[in-house]
Coordinates of C-alpha atoms and ligand atoms in Angstrom, one line a residue:
M280 CA 61.2 11.1 -25.0
S281 CA 60.6 7.1 -24.5
D282 CA 58.6 5.2 -26.5
L283 CA 55.6 5.1 -23.8
E284 CA 55.9 8.7 -23.1
S285 CA 55.3 9.9 -26.7
L286 CA 52.2 6.8 -26.7
E287 CA 50.7 8.6 -23.5
T288 CA 51.3 12.0 -24.9
D289 CA 49.7 10.9 -28.3
L290 CA 46.4 9.4 -26.5
I291 CA 46.4 12.4 -24.2
A292 CA 46.1 14.8 -27.2
K293 CA 43.4 12.5 -28.7
I294 CA 41.5 12.2 -25.4
D295 CA 41.7 16.0 -25.5
G296 CA 40.4 16.3 -29.2
A297 CA 37.4 14.6 -28.7
A298 CA 34.3 16.7 -29.6
D299 CA 31.9 14.3 -28.2
A300 CA 31.1 11.0 -26.5
G301 CA 31.3 8.7 -29.6
A302 CA 34.4 10.3 -30.3
L303 CA 35.7 9.5 -27.0
E304 CA 34.5 6.4 -26.8
D305 CA 36.2 5.7 -30.4
V306 CA 39.7 7.1 -28.6
R307 CA 38.6 4.5 -25.7
V308 CA 38.2 1.5 -27.8
A309 CA 41.8 2.4 -29.6
A310 CA 43.7 2.7 -26.9
L311 CA 42.3 0.5 -23.6
G312 CA 39.6 -2.0 -25.9
K313 CA 40.7 -5.5 -26.3
K314 CA 42.7 -5.1 -29.3
G315 CA 43.5 -1.4 -28.6
V316 CA 47.1 -0.2 -28.2
V317 CA 47.7 -0.4 -24.4
S318 CA 46.4 -3.2 -24.3
E319 CA 48.4 -4.8 -27.0
R320 CA 51.4 -3.5 -25.1
M321 CA 50.4 -5.1 -21.9
K322 CA 49.9 -8.4 -23.6
T323 CA 54.0 -8.3 -24.8
L324 CA 54.5 -8.5 -20.6
G325 CA 54.0 -12.4 -20.8
K326 CA 57.0 -12.9 -23.0
M327 CA 59.5 -10.5 -21.5
S328 CA 62.4 -11.4 -19.0
P329 CA 61.5 -11.1 -15.5
E330 CA 64.1 -7.8 -15.4
E331 CA 62.1 -6.3 -18.3
R332 CA 58.7 -6.9 -16.8
K333 CA 60.0 -5.5 -13.8
E334 CA 60.6 -2.2 -15.2
M335 CA 57.8 -2.4 -18.0
G336 CA 54.9 -3.8 -16.0
P337 CA 54.5 -0.8 -13.4
A338 CA 55.2 1.7 -16.4
L339 CA 52.2 0.1 -18.4
N340 CA 49.8 -0.2 -15.8
G341 CA 50.4 3.4 -15.1
L342 CA 49.8 4.5 -18.6
K343 CA 46.6 2.0 -18.0
T344 CA 45.5 3.9 -15.1
R345 CA 46.4 7.5 -16.2
I346 CA 44.3 6.9 -19.8
G347 CA 41.5 5.5 -17.9
E348 CA 41.5 8.5 -15.8
A349 CA 41.8 10.9 -18.2
I350 CA 39.2 9.6 -20.5
D351 CA 36.4 9.6 -17.3
A352 CA 37.8 13.2 -16.7
K353 CA 36.8 13.9 -20.3
K354 CA 33.7 11.9 -20.7
L355 CA 32.3 14.3 -17.5
A356 CA 33.5 17.6 -19.0
L357 CA 32.0 16.4 -22.3
E358 CA 28.4 15.8 -20.3
E359 CA 28.3 19.3 -18.7
A360 CA 29.4 21.0 -21.7
A361 CA 25.9 18.8 -23.4
L362 CA 23.8 19.6 -19.7
D363 CA 24.8 23.8 -20.2
A364 CA 24.4 23.7 -24.5
R365 CA 20.4 22.3 -23.5
L366 CA 19.9 24.4 -20.8
A367 CA 21.1 27.3 -23.0
T368 CA 18.5 26.6 -25.9
E369 CA 15.7 25.8 -23.5
K370 CA 15.9 28.9 -21.4
V371 CA 12.5 30.3 -20.2
D372 CA 12.0 34.1 -19.1
V373 CA 9.6 33.5 -16.5
T374 CA 9.4 37.1 -16.4
L375 CA 7.7 37.3 -19.4
P376 CA 3.9 38.3 -19.6
V377 CA 1.5 35.9 -20.0
R378 CA -0.1 36.2 -23.2
P379 CA -3.5 37.2 -22.7
E380 CA -5.2 34.9 -25.5
R381 CA -3.4 32.1 -23.6
K382 CA -4.1 32.3 -20.3
G383 CA -6.3 29.1 -19.1
R384 CA -9.3 29.3 -16.8
I385 CA -10.4 27.4 -13.5
H386 CA -13.3 24.9 -14.3
P387 CA -16.3 25.9 -12.0
V388 CA -16.0 22.9 -9.9
S389 CA -12.8 22.8 -9.0
Q390 CA -13.1 27.1 -8.4
V391 CA -16.4 26.2 -6.1
T392 CA -14.7 22.9 -4.5
E393 CA -11.5 25.8 -3.3
E394 CA -14.3 27.6 -2.3
I395 CA -15.8 25.1 0.1
V396 CA -12.6 24.0 1.6
A397 CA -11.5 27.9 2.3
I398 CA -14.9 28.0 4.3
F399 CA -14.7 24.6 6.4
S400 CA -11.2 25.1 7.1
A401 CA -11.7 28.4 8.5
M402 CA -13.8 26.6 10.7
G403 CA -11.3 23.9 11.5
F404 CA -11.7 21.1 9.1
D405 CA -9.6 18.4 7.2
V406 CA -9.9 17.5 3.9
A407 CA -9.8 13.9 3.6
E408 CA -9.8 11.5 0.2
G409 CA -10.6 8.0 -1.0
P410 CA -10.6 6.2 -4.0
D411 CA -13.5 6.4 -7.0
I412 CA -13.3 2.5 -7.2
E413 CA -15.0 1.3 -4.1
D414 CA -16.6 -1.9 -2.4
D415 CA -19.4 -3.1 -1.1
F416 CA -18.7 -2.6 1.8
Y417 CA -17.4 0.8 2.5
N418 CA -19.9 2.3 -0.5
F419 CA -22.9 0.0 1.1
T420 CA -22.7 -2.0 4.2
A421 CA -20.6 -0.5 6.4
L422 CA -23.2 2.6 6.2
N423 CA -25.8 0.3 7.5
F424 CA -27.7 -0.2 3.8
P425 CA -29.0 -3.5 4.5
E426 CA -28.0 -6.6 2.1
D427 CA -31.1 -6.3 -0.7
H428 CA -32.2 -3.5 0.8
P429 CA -34.0 -1.2 -2.0
A430 CA -32.3 1.9 -0.8
R431 CA -29.2 0.5 -2.8
E432 CA -30.8 0.6 -5.9
M433 CA -32.0 4.1 -5.4
H434 CA -28.6 4.9 -6.2
D435 CA -27.5 4.0 -10.1
T436 CA -24.6 2.1 -9.5
F437 CA -21.9 1.3 -12.0
F438 CA -20.7 -2.2 -11.0
F439 CA -17.6 -3.8 -12.3
E440 CA -17.7 -7.4 -13.5
P441 CA -18.1 -9.9 -9.9
K442 CA -14.8 -11.4 -9.2
E443 CA -14.4 -15.5 -9.1
D444 CA -16.0 -14.8 -5.1
G445 CA -18.9 -13.2 -6.7
S446 CA -18.5 -9.8 -5.0
R447 CA -18.3 -6.8 -7.5
R448 CA -16.2 -3.7 -7.2
L449 CA -18.1 -0.5 -8.1
L450 CA -17.7 3.7 -9.2
R451 CA -18.5 5.4 -5.7
T452 CA -22.2 6.9 -5.8
H453 CA -21.3 9.4 -3.2
T454 CA -18.6 10.5 -1.1
S455 CA -20.0 8.8 2.2
P456 CA -17.5 5.6 2.3
V457 CA -14.9 8.2 2.9
Q458 CA -16.6 8.7 6.7
I459 CA -15.5 5.0 6.7
R460 CA -12.4 5.1 6.0
T461 CA -11.8 7.7 8.0
M462 CA -13.6 6.5 11.0
M463 CA -11.6 2.8 10.6
Q464 CA -8.4 4.5 10.6
Q465 CA -8.2 7.6 12.9
K466 CA -9.6 8.5 16.5
P467 CA -12.1 10.9 17.5
P468 CA -12.5 13.8 17.4
I469 CA -13.0 14.0 14.2
R470 CA -13.4 17.0 11.9
I471 CA -13.7 16.4 7.9
I472 CA -14.5 17.2 4.7
I473 CA -14.2 15.1 1.9
P474 CA -14.3 16.7 -2.0
G475 CA -14.3 14.0 -5.2
R476 CA -16.0 12.8 -7.7
V477 CA -19.0 10.4 -7.8
Y478 CA -20.9 8.5 -10.3
R479 CA -24.4 7.1 -11.1
C480 CA -25.6 5.8 -13.6
D481 CA -28.2 8.4 -14.7
S482 CA -28.5 11.9 -17.3
D483 CA -30.7 14.6 -17.7
Q484 CA -30.6 18.4 -18.0
T485 CA -29.6 18.5 -13.9
H486 CA -28.0 14.9 -14.0
T487 CA -25.3 13.3 -15.3
P488 CA -23.3 10.2 -15.1
V489 CA -20.4 11.8 -13.1
F490 CA -20.7 14.9 -10.5
H491 CA -19.0 16.4 -7.3
Q492 CA -19.9 16.1 -3.6
V493 CA -18.1 17.6 -0.9
E494 CA -18.7 15.3 2.2
G495 CA -18.6 16.8 6.4
L496 CA -18.2 14.4 9.2
V497 CA -18.0 15.5 12.7
I498 CA -17.2 13.0 15.3
D499 CA -16.9 13.1 19.2
R500 CA -18.4 13.1 22.7
E501 CA -20.9 15.5 22.0
S502 CA -22.0 17.6 18.7
H503 CA -25.5 17.6 18.3
M504 CA -27.9 18.5 15.9
G505 CA -27.5 22.4 17.2
H506 CA -23.9 22.1 15.8
L507 CA -25.2 20.7 12.7
K508 CA -27.4 23.3 12.1
G509 CA -25.5 26.0 13.0
T510 CA -22.1 24.6 10.8
L511 CA -24.3 24.2 7.7
E512 CA -26.1 27.5 8.3
A513 CA -22.4 29.4 8.4
F514 CA -21.4 27.8 5.6
A515 CA -24.5 28.5 3.4
K516 CA -24.0 32.1 4.6
T517 CA -20.3 32.4 3.3
Y518 CA -20.6 30.8 0.5
F519 CA -23.5 32.6 -1.0
E520 CA -21.6 36.3 0.3
V521 CA -25.2 37.0 1.6
D522 CA -25.8 38.6 5.4
S523 CA -28.1 36.1 6.4
V524 CA -29.8 32.9 4.9
K525 CA -33.0 31.6 5.4
T526 CA -32.9 27.9 6.1
R527 CA -35.7 25.1 6.6
F528 CA -34.3 21.0 7.8
R529 CA -37.1 18.6 6.5
P530 CA -37.1 15.2 7.8
H531 CA -36.1 13.0 5.4
F532 CA -34.6 9.1 5.1
F533 CA -30.7 7.9 4.7
P534 CA -29.6 4.3 6.3
F535 CA -26.5 6.2 7.4
T536 CA -27.6 9.0 9.9
E537 CA -30.7 8.9 12.6
P538 CA -32.7 12.0 12.1
S539 CA -32.0 12.3 8.6
A540 CA -32.9 15.6 6.9
E541 CA -32.6 18.1 4.1
M542 CA -31.4 21.5 4.5
D543 CA -33.3 24.1 2.1
I544 CA -32.5 27.3 1.6
G545 CA -35.2 30.2 0.9
Y546 CA -35.0 32.1 -2.1
E547 CA -36.5 33.8 -4.7
R548 CA -36.9 34.7 -8.2
V549 CA -36.5 38.1 -9.8
G550 CA -37.1 38.2 -13.5
N551 CA -34.6 36.1 -14.4
E552 CA -32.3 35.9 -11.7
I553 CA -32.6 33.4 -8.9
R554 CA -31.7 35.4 -4.9
I555 CA -30.3 33.3 -2.8
G556 CA -31.0 34.0 1.1
Q557 CA -34.6 35.3 1.7
G558 CA -38.0 35.0 -0.4
D559 CA -41.0 32.6 0.0
D560 CA -39.8 29.3 -2.5
W561 CA -37.3 26.6 -0.9
M562 CA -34.5 24.7 -2.9
E563 CA -32.9 21.9 -1.2
I564 CA -29.1 22.2 -1.1
L565 CA -28.2 19.0 1.0
G566 CA -28.7 15.7 2.7
C567 CA -27.8 15.5 6.8
G568 CA -28.1 13.7 10.0
M569 CA -26.9 12.7 13.2
V570 CA -24.8 9.6 12.6
H571 CA -26.5 6.5 12.7
P572 CA -25.2 4.4 16.2
N573 CA -24.7 1.3 13.5
V574 CA -22.6 3.1 11.3
L575 CA -20.2 4.0 13.8
K576 CA -20.3 0.2 15.7
N577 CA -19.1 -0.7 12.2
C578 CA -16.3 1.7 12.4
G579 CA -15.2 -0.1 15.6
L580 CA -16.9 3.0 17.8
D581 CA -19.0 2.5 20.6
P582 CA -21.8 4.7 19.6
D583 CA -22.6 5.2 23.9
E584 CA -19.0 7.3 24.0
Y585 CA -18.9 8.9 20.7
Q586 CA -21.6 10.4 18.5
G587 CA -21.5 13.0 15.5
F588 CA -23.0 14.6 12.3
A589 CA -22.4 14.4 8.8
W590 CA -23.5 15.8 5.7
G591 CA -22.9 15.8 2.0
M592 CA -23.7 18.2 -0.7
G593 CA -23.3 18.5 -4.5
V594 CA -20.9 20.9 -5.5
D595 CA -21.9 20.9 -9.4
R596 CA -25.2 22.2 -7.7
L597 CA -24.1 25.4 -5.8
A598 CA -21.6 26.0 -8.9
M599 CA -25.1 26.5 -11.2
L600 CA -26.7 28.2 -7.7
K601 CA -23.7 30.9 -7.2
Y602 CA -22.9 31.8 -10.8
G603 CA -25.9 31.5 -12.4
I604 CA -24.7 28.4 -15.1
P605 CA -28.1 26.9 -16.6
D606 CA -27.1 23.4 -17.4
L607 CA -25.1 20.6 -15.4
R608 CA -24.3 18.7 -18.7
D609 CA -22.4 22.1 -19.7
F610 CA -19.6 21.2 -17.1
F611 CA -19.0 17.9 -18.6
A612 CA -18.7 18.8 -22.3
A613 CA -14.8 20.4 -22.5
D614 CA -15.9 23.6 -24.3
A615 CA -13.6 25.9 -24.3
R616 CA -16.0 28.6 -25.1
W617 CA -18.0 27.9 -22.3
L618 CA -14.8 27.5 -19.7
E619 CA -13.6 30.9 -20.8
H620 CA -17.4 32.9 -20.1
Y621 CA -17.9 30.6 -16.9
G622 CA -14.6 29.8 -15.7
F623 CA -12.1 31.7 -13.4
D624 CA -8.9 33.6 -13.7
P625 CA -6.5 31.0 -12.4
L626 CA -5.3 33.7 -9.6
D627 CA -8.1 34.0 -8.0
Q628 CA -7.5 32.0 -4.9
P629 CA -11.0 31.8 -3.0
N630 CA -9.5 33.0 0.6
L631 CA -12.1 34.5 3.3
A632 CA -9.9 37.1 4.0
V633 CA -9.9 38.8 0.8
G634 CA -13.4 37.6 -0.4
L635 CA -14.4 34.0 -1.6
S636 CA -15.4 35.6 -5.7
R637 CA -14.0 38.4 -6.7
Ligands
DAH830 N1 -24.8 10.5 0.5 C1 -25.8 11.1 0.6 C2 -26.0 10.9 -1.0 O1 -25.2 11.2 -1.6 C3 -25.7 12.5 0.7 C4 -25.7 12.5 2.5 C5 -27.0 12.5 3.0 C6 -24.5 12.6 3.0 C7 -27.1 12.7 4.4 C8 -24.5 12.6 4.4 C9 -25.6 12.5 5.0 O2 -23.5 12.6 5.1 O3 -25.6 12.7 6.3 O4 -27.5 11.2 -1.6

């Protein structure tokens, strides 16, 4: 065996024997590194006679290439082996039953949002979303709140520090700004609902600084107040899972709708229980109205061509009513015992075919 051949055999054996990436790197440095055995041999080429060099040059280059390739192949094999070993230790048996004491619960706000989405999806609505941090234009101006109008004070707004130009960003006080964002982006017909978090500087038994709304918006050429009432009455019946619900639309004021109304539903109190649907008492569940022509104009839509209706309802309140939850503040207390009691099974997906709540 020639000198070069035995060197190659020796190096290949070392490469094969390397137990991990570190050992392999040591072999590489010892062979191909600046002072490695192969590199040292390459340096001797310069001192050879042209004949010798003609023979040794290709031989040494071949050796260098083969050693490099052997190292690369070994490196890959080591990486694959390491991955296999890791996968083996991290193996999870997905067929194991969930331990009952470890099972999480779905928060009523999430569950009720899913219920509402299921109801309106079946009516042909899409879901739209927008940012929690808004600017004045979307949250107020485009929605026809006049500058310095007291209506802006109605919403106890959380403002950010003013920017250099004096403008202030804010935490959206309602989901209505997403109406504007949608109308500016997409042509009618529009049929959307907008679930999301909203913020107001307010806190007592029935108010928290953060709460949840679902907004609705329909824009086309002929939707009218009758469609609005039909849609919301159908919603109330399906949501409360009763055969009929008494409703009442009371005139109200919102800057972004004209006419505006609040929708009440009938209920009665039987002992400690509230029965929704019938009875002589009324409770307000949402605000609604026909989209104001100014709002359409602000979004670049011609009010002589397009019209439509909108509404906004409080998800937390709807959850309290349906599931008999007494205090709103508990929704945000992150108390595992409360969630254990009022929360939902993760496998209970709200679904109109099988029943919203089971
Ligand atoms: N944005 C209103 C609020 O938070 C609720 C509302 C009322 C939304 C009427 C609407 C509407 O879209 O038409 O108090």
